[in-house]
XYZ file of C-alpha atoms in Angstrom:
589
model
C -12.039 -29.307 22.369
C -8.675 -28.786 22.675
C -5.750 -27.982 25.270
C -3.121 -26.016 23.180
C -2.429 -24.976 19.995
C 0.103 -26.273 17.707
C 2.326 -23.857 17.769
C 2.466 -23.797 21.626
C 3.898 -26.988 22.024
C 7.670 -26.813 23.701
C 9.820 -28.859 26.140
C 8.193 -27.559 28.967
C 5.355 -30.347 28.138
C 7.085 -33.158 27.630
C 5.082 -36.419 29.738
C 2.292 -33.987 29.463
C -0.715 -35.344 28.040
C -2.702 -33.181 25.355
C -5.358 -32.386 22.824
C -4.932 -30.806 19.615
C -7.502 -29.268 16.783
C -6.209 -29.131 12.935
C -5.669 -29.693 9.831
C -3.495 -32.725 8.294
C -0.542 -30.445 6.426
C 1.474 -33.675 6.184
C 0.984 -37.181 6.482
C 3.870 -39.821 5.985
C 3.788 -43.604 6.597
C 7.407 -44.511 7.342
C 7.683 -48.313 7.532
C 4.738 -48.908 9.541
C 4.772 -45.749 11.755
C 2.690 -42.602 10.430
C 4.009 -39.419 10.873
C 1.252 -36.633 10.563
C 2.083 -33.139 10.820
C -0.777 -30.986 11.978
C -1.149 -27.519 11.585
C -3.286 -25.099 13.343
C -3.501 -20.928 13.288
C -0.269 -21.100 15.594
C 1.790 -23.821 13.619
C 2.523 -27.438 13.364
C 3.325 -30.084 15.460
C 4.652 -33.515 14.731
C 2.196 -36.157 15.672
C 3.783 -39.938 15.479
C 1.404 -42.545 15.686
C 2.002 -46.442 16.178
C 0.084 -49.193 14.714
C 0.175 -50.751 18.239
C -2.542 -48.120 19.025
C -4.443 -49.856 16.240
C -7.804 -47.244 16.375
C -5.565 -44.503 16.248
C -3.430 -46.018 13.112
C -6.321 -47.114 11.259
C -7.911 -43.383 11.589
C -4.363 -41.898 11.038
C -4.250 -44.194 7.872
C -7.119 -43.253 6.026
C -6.569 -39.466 6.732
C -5.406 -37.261 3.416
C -4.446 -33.782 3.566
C -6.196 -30.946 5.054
C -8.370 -33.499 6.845
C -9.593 -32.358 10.478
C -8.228 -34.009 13.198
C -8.578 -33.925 16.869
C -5.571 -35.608 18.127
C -4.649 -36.768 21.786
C -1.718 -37.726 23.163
C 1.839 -37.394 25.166
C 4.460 -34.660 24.263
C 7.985 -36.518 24.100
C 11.512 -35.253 23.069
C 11.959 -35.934 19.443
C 14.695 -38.625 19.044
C 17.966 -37.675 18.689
C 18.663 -36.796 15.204
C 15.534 -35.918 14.401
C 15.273 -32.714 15.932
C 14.836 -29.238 14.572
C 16.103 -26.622 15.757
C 14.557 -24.281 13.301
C 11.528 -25.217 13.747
C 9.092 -23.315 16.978
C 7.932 -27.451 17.505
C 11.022 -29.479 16.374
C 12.326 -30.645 19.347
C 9.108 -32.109 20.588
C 6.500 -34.941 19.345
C 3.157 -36.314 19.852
C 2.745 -40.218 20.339
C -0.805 -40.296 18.917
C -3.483 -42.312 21.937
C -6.342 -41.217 20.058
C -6.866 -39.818 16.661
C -10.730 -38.485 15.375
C -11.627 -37.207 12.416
C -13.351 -33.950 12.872
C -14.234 -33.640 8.934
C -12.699 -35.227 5.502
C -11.477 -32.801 2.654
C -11.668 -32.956 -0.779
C -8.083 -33.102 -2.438
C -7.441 -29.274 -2.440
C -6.815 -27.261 -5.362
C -3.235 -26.432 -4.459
C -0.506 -27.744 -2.114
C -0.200 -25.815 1.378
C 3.138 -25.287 1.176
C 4.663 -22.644 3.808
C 5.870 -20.280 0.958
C 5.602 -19.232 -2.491
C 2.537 -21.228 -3.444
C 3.297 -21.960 -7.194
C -0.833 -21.217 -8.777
C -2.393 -18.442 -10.058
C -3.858 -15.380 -7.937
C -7.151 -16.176 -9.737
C -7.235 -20.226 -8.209
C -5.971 -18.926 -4.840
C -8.568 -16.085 -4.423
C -11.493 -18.458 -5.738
C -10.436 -20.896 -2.714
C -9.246 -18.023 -0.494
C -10.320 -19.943 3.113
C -7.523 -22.589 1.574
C -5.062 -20.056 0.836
C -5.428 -18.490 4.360
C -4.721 -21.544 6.042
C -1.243 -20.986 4.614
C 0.972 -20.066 7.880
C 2.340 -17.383 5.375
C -0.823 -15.927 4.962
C -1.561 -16.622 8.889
C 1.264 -14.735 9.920
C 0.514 -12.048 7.819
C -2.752 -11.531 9.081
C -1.099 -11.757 12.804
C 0.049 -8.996 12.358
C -2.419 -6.790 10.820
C -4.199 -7.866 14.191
C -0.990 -7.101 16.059
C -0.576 -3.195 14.468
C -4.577 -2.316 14.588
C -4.153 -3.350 18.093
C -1.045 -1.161 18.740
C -2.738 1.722 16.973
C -5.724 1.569 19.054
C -4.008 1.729 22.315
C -1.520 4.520 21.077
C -4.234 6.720 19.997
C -6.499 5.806 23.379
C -3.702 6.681 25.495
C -3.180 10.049 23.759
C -6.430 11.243 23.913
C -8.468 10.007 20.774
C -11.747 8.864 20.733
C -12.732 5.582 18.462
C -15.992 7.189 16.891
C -17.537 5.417 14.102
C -19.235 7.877 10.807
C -21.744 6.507 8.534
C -21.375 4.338 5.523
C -24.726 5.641 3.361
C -23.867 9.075 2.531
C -24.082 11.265 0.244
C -21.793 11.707 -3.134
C -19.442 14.301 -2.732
C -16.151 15.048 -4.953
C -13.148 13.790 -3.835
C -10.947 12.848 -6.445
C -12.801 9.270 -7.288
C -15.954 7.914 -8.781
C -18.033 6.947 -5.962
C -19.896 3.617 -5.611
C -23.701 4.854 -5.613
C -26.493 2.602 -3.498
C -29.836 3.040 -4.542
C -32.290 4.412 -2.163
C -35.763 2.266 -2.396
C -37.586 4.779 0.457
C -36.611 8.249 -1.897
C -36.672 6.758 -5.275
C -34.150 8.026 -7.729
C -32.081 9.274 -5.599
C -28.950 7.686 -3.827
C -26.711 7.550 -1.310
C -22.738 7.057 -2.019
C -20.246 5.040 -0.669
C -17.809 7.137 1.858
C -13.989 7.565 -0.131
C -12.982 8.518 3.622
C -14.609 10.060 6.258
C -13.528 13.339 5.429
C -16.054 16.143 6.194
C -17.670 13.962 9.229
C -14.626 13.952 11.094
C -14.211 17.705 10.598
C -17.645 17.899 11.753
C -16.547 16.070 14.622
C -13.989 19.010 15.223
C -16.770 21.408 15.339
C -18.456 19.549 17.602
C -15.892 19.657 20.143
C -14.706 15.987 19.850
C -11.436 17.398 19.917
C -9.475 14.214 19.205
C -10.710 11.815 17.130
C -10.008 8.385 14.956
C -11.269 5.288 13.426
C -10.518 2.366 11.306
C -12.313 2.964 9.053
C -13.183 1.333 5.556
C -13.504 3.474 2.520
C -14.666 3.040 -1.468
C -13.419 4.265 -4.007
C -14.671 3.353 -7.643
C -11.045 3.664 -9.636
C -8.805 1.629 -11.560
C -6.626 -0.615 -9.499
C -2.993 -1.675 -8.842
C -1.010 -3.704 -6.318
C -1.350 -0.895 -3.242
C -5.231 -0.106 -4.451
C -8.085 -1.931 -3.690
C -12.125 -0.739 -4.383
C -12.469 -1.012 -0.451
C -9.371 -0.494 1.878
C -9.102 0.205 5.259
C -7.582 3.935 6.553
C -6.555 4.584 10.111
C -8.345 8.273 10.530
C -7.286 10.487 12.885
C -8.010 14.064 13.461
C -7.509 16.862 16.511
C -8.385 20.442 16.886
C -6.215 23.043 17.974
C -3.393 21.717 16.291
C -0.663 22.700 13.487
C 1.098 20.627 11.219
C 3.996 19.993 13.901
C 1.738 18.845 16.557
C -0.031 16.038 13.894
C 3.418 15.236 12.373
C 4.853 14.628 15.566
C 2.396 12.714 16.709
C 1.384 10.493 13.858
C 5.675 9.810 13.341
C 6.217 8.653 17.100
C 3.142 5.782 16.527
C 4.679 4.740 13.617
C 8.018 4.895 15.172
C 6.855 3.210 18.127
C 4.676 0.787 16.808
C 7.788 -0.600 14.131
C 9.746 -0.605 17.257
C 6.889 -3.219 18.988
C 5.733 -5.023 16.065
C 8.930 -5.500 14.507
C 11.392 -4.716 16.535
C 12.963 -2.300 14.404
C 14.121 1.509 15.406
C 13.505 4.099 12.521
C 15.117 7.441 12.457
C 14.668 9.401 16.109
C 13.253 12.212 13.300
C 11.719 11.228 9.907
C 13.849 13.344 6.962
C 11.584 16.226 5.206
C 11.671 17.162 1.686
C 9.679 19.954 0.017
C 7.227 18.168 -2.899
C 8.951 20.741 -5.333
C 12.578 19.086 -4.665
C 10.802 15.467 -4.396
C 9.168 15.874 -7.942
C 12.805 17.864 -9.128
C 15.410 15.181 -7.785
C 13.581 12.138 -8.158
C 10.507 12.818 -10.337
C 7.728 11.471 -8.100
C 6.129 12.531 -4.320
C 6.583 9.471 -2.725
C 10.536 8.859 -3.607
C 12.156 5.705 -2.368
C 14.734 7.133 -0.294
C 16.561 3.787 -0.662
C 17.718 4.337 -3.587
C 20.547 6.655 -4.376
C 19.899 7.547 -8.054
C 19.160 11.256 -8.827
C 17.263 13.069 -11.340
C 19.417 16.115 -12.543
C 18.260 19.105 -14.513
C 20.414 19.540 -17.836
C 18.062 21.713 -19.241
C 20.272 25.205 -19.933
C 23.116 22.142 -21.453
C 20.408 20.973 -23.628
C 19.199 24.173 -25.301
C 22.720 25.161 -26.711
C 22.882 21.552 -28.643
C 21.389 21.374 -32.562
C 19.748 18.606 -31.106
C 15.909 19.200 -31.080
C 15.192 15.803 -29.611
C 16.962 17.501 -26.962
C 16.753 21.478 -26.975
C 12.941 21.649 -28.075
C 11.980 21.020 -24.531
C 15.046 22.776 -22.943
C 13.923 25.554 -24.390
C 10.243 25.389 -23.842
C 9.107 26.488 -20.430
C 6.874 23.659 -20.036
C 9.468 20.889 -20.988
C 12.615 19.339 -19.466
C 15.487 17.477 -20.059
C 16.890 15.136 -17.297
C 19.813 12.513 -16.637
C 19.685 10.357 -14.416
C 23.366 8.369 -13.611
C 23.716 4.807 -12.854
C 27.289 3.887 -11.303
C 28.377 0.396 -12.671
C 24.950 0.400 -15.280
C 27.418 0.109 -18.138
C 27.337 -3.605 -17.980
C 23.621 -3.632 -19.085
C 22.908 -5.192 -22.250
C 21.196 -3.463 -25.522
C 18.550 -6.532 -24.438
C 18.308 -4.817 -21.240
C 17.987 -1.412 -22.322
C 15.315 -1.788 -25.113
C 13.654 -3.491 -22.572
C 13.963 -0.193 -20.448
C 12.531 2.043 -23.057
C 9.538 -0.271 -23.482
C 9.101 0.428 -19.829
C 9.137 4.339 -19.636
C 6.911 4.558 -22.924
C 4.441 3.319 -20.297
C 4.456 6.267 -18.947
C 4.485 8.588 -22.348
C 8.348 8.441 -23.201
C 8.828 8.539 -26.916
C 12.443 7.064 -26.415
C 14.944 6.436 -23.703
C 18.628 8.277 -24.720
C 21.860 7.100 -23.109
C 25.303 6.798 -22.470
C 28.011 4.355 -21.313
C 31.110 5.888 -19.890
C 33.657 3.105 -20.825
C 37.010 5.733 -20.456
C 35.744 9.186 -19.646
C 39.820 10.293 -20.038
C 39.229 8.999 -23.692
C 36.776 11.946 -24.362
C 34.441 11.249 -26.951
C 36.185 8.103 -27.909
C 35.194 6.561 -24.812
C 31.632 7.019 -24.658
C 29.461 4.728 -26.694
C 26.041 6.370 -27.848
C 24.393 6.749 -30.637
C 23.349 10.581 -29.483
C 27.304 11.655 -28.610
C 27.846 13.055 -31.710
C 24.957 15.735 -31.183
C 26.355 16.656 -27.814
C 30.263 17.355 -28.775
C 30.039 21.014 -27.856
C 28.730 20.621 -24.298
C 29.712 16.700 -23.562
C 32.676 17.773 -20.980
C 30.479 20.188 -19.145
C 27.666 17.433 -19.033
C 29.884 14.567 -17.755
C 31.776 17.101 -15.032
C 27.875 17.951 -13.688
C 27.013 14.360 -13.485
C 30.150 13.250 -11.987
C 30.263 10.541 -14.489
C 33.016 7.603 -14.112
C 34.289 5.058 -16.045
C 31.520 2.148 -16.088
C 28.839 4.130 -15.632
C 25.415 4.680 -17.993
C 23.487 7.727 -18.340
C 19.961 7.861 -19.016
C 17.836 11.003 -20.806
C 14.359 11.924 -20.573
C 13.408 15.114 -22.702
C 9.599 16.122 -22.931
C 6.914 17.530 -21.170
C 8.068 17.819 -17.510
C 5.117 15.506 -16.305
C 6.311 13.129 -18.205
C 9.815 13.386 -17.574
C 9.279 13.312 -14.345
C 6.962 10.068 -14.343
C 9.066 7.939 -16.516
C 12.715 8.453 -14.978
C 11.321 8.409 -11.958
C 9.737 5.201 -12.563
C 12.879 3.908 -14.313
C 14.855 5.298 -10.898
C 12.818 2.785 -8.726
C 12.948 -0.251 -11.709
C 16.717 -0.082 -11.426
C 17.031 0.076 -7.935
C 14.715 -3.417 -7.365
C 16.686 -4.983 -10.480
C 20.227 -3.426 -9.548
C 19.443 -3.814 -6.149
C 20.944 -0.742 -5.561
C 18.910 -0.119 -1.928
C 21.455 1.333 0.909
C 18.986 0.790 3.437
C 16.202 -1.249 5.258
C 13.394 1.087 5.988
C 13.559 4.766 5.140
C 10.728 6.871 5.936
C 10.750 10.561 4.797
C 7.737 13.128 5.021
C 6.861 15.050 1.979
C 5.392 18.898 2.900
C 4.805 22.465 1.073
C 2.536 20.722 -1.380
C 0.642 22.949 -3.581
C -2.867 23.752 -3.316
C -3.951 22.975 -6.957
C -2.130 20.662 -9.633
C -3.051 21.903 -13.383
C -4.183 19.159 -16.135
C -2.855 19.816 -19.902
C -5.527 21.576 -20.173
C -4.691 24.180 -18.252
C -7.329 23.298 -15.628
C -6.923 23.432 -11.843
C -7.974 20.282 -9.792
C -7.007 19.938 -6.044
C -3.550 18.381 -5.326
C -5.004 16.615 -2.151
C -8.325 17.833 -1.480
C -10.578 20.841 -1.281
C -10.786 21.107 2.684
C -7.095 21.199 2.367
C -6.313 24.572 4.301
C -3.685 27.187 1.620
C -1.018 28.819 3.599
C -1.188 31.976 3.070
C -4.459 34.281 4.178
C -7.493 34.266 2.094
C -6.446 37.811 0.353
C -3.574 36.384 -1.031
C -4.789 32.826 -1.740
C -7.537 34.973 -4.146
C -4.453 37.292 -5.500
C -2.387 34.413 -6.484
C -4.351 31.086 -6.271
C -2.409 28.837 -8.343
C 0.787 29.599 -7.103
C -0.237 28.569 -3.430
C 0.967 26.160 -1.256
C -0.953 23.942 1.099
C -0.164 23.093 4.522
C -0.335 19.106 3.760
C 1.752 16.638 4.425
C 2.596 13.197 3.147
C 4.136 10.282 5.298
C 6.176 7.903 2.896
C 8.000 4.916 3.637
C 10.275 3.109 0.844
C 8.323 4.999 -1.730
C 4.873 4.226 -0.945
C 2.763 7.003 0.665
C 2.076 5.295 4.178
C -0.446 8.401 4.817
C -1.627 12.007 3.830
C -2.789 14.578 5.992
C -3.112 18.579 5.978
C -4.420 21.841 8.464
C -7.912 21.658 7.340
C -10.044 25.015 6.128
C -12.237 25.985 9.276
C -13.317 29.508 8.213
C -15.859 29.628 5.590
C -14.567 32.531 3.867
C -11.523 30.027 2.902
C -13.304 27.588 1.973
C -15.829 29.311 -0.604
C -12.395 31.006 -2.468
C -11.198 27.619 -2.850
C -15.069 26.177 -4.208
C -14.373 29.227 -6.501
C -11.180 28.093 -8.082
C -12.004 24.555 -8.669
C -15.195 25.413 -10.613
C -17.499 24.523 -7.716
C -20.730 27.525 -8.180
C -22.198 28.683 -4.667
C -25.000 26.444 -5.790
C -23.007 23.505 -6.474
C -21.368 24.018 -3.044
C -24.541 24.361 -1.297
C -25.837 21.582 -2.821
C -23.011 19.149 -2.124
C -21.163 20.766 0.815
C -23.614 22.725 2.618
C -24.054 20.793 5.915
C -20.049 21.341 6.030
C -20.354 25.051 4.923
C -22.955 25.467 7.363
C -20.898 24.324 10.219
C -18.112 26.236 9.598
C -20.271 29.439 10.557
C -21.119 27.644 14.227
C -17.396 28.211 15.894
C -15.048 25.803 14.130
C -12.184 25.203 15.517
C -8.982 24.778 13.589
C -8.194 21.242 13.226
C -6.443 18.928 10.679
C -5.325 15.458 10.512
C -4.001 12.773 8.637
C -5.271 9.221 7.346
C -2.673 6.126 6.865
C -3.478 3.312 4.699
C -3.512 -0.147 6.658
C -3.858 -1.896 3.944
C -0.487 -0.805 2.866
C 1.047 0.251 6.469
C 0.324 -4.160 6.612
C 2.227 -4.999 3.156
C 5.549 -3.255 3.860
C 5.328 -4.216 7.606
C 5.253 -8.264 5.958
C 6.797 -7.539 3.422
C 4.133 -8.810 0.911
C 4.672 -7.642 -2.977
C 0.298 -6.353 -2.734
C -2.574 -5.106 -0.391
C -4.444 -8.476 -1.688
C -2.379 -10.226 0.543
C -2.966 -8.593 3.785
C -7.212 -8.404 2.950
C -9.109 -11.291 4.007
C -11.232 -11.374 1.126
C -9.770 -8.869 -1.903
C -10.789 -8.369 -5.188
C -8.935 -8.532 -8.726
C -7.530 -5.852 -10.271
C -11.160 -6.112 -12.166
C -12.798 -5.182 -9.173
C -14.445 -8.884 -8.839
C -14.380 -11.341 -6.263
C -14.028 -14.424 -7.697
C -14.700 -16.300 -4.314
C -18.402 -15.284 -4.321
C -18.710 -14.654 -7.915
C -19.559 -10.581 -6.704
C -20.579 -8.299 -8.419
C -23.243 -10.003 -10.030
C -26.947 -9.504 -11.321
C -30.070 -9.037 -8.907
C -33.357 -10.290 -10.122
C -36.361 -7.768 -11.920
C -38.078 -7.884 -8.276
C -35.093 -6.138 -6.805
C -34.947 -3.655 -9.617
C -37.974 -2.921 -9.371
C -38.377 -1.845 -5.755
C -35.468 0.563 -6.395
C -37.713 1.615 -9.161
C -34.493 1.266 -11.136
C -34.617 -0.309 -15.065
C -31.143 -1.700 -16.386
C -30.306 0.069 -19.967
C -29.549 -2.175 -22.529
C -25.416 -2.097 -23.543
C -24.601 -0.364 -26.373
C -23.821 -3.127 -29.175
């Protein structure tokens, strides 16, 4: 129906007739000549119509916005002073010979505007096919199209074969709840939901694939935030007869290469690497924004010589810390600012949020306003010559549990950086390695830190001597402090594999019964292999530069895990139930 696009529309064309499909984003009526802009997937082009062409006017006329129209007409050179340079279409026009309307429109729930639609999520993802007609949102998803397509080919050329793996499979643990499907042809049983397609690809290894991946979507029944979604899309990728070199250099030149075509951006000839130990010790989290260049430093042995107990209880107790973490030029924030600062690091199970402003650090104790100085006079010089503290600086404290030192100043690290906008850099990727095998709960109990096909590095007689002191041989790709992908050496000798079942709780019987068909393949000639998965979804957001994954998903759901578009989840009818032979428990009142 149509000739070009929009967006396609240049000098080139002028006294060229055409025919455009789209949508009314504009309509004006300037003293008897209407002015319609019309916008398609590849932008918007002026379209000037004249009531001498009096069907054409008396269509344009009557047309509202987000009205389809199919448009005819010849491409001119704007007049002069009415061109825009900015613009991909500015210096050209349409004069309108025949205007049709394709389909009317209901006044839309919100204005089209090119940015920074001002509604709610909820309104926008209940009318999502609005929203995405947004050349925001178009461009966005542009590019999604652009990198899946850059990814295939990079992976094609070196070797890797697109295979798909099933959907309906069985529950396994991974680290999430699984969403469960009912099976109507074996009643009561039930097939899960894949998290990722974990054990099939390293049952592709032993198969001989070799060199494998897949975009791949994956569930995952957990609570949500703005770089989590129930169903996401990975970019899997496996090979055998590799080591964690071979993968990491691999997996860094695509992503170097493909910001380098997409974006036109170079990133570091070699990504920086940072064991998870000194990650979690100088910045308190495994993903650290590298941006940022606030530090986390241990004042423990300071700590446990004050009278303090606020202070020395954890310095002295082997499971506790105390940390600073020095902000140059934070002495300007307000008390406002600060309480608001200790509301935010109670999120994460901070009782309180100590500080310091260095007004005159020559002054000595006169120039530092607190109100913990006075229980730190004996050890105050040493602390502010290990900090490096100048004049206008502040000084924040977190003393408790190390976990949860290490979650609230790191996440107080990254708040200050976005609202100090402190970042030194553009794009700064990092990979994270020597991860341990197991992470412990307060309880004491032992949970894996990725998961349990993640190969130990060490041999299986010392893994079993000293199991919770082992590291893994994963890896972690991170990019401005979200964790673009994970990856590890996989276990490919059964042996391994069953030691590791052993720690985590997992009975030969439990293993059989959820792992078996992987257990049994292990004993056929596997080959070793690992791999690593990146995140699309979120690859897609920092790539666009979006603020959440829902913006760079078609059709995404809350942070309820609803869709409001098609009203899903929702209930299925007694029939339906029935055939599952499934009955629906009454909720507990």
């Amino acid at each position: 129906m149509r000739s070009h696009y929009c967006g396609q529309l240049n000098e080139s064309l002028v006294d060229q007739h055409v025919t455009l499909c789209g949508w009314v984003h504009r309509r004006r009526d300037h003293g008897g000549v209407i002015f319609i802009d019309l916008r398609d997937r590849d932008g918007i082009a002026q379209v000037v119509v004249n009531p001498d062409m009096a069907d054409a006017f008396a269509t344009a006329d009557r047309s509202r916005s987000e009205y389809v129209l199919k448009v005819e007409g010849l491409v001119r050179l704007r007049p002069e002073g009415t061109r825009n340079p900015d613009m991909p279409t500015g210096m050209i026009e349409v004069v309108a010979e025949h205007v049709q309307v394709l389909n009317e429109s209901k006044t839309p729930p919100f204005q089209l505007e090119e940015h920074n639609v001002k509604v709610g999520e909820d309104i926008r993802l209940k009318h999502r096919y609005i929203d995405l007609r947004r050349p925001e949102m178009i461009e966005r998803f542009r590019m999604r199209s652009r990198v899946t397509h850059f990814v295939r080919n990079y992976l094609e050329e070196h070797g890797f074969l697109d295979v798909e793996t099933p959907i309906l499979t069985r529950a396994t643990p991974e680290g999430a709840r699984d969403y469960l499907v009912p099976s109507r042809t074996h009643p009561g049983e039930f097939f899960a939901l894949p998290q990722s397609p974990q054990l099939f690809k390293q049952l592709l290894m032993v198969s001989g694939f070799d060199r494998y991946y897949q975009v791949a979507k994956c569930f995952r029944d957990e609570d949500l935030r703005a770089d989590r979604q129930p169903e996401f899309t990975q970019i899997d990728i496996e090979a055998s007869f590799i080591d964690e070199e071979a993968i990491m250099s691999i997996t860094e030149d695509m992503i170097r290469n493909l910001f380098k075509n997409v974006l036109d951006v170079e990133l570091p000839a070699k990504f920086d690497r940072m064991p998870y130990s000194e990650a979690m010790h100088r910045f308190g989290s495994d993903k650290p924004d590298m941006r940022i260049p606030l530090e986390m430093i241990d004042i423990s042995d300071l700590m446990s010589r004050v009278d303090f107990k606020v202070f020395s209880g954890p310095a002295k107790d082997d499971n506790g810390r105390v940390a600073a973490l020095k902000v140059p030029g934070g002495a300007k924030l307000s008390r406002k600012e600060i309480d608001e600062y200790t509301n935010f690091v109670s999120i994460y199970g901070a009782k309180g949020l100590a500080w310091i402003k260095v007004n005159d650090r020559k002054a000595g104790l006169d120039g530092l306003q607190s109100p913990i100085v006075k229980f730190m006079t004996d050890v105050i010089d040493e602390l502010m010559e290990r900090l490096d503290a100048q004049d206008g600086d502040i000084i924040f404290f977190g003393a408790d549990r190390t976990r949860i030192v290490n979650e609230a100043l790191g996440a107080l690290r990254v708040r200050l950086g976005e609202d100090l906008n402190l970042y030194t850099q553009r794009w700064a990727p990092l990979w994270v390695v020597d991860f341990p095998t197991f992470e412990k709960d307060d309880s004491g109990k032992l949970s894996a830190c990725h998961h349990p096909f993640t190969a130990p590095a060490c041999s299986v007689e010392e893994f079993r001597a000293n199991p919770g002191d082992s590291l893994s041989r994963a890896y972690d790709m991170v990019l401005n402090g979200t964790e673009l992908g994970g990856g590890s050496i996989r276990i490919h000798e059964q042996d391994m594999q069953r030691a590791v079942f052993e720690v985590l709780g997992i009975s030969e019987e439990e293993a059989e019964e959820k792992f078996g068909f992987l257990l049994d393949a292990l004993q056929y000639g596997a080959p070793p292999h690992g791999g690593l998965a990146f995140g699309l979804d979120r690859l897609v957001m920092l790539m666009t530069g979006a603020s959440t994954i829902r913006d760079v998903i078609a059709f995404p759901k809350t942070q309820s895990a609803a869709c409001p578009l098609t009203d899903a989840p929702g209930e299925v009818s007694e029939a339906q139930l029935k055939e599952l032979n499934l009955r629906l428990r009454k909720r507990d009142a």
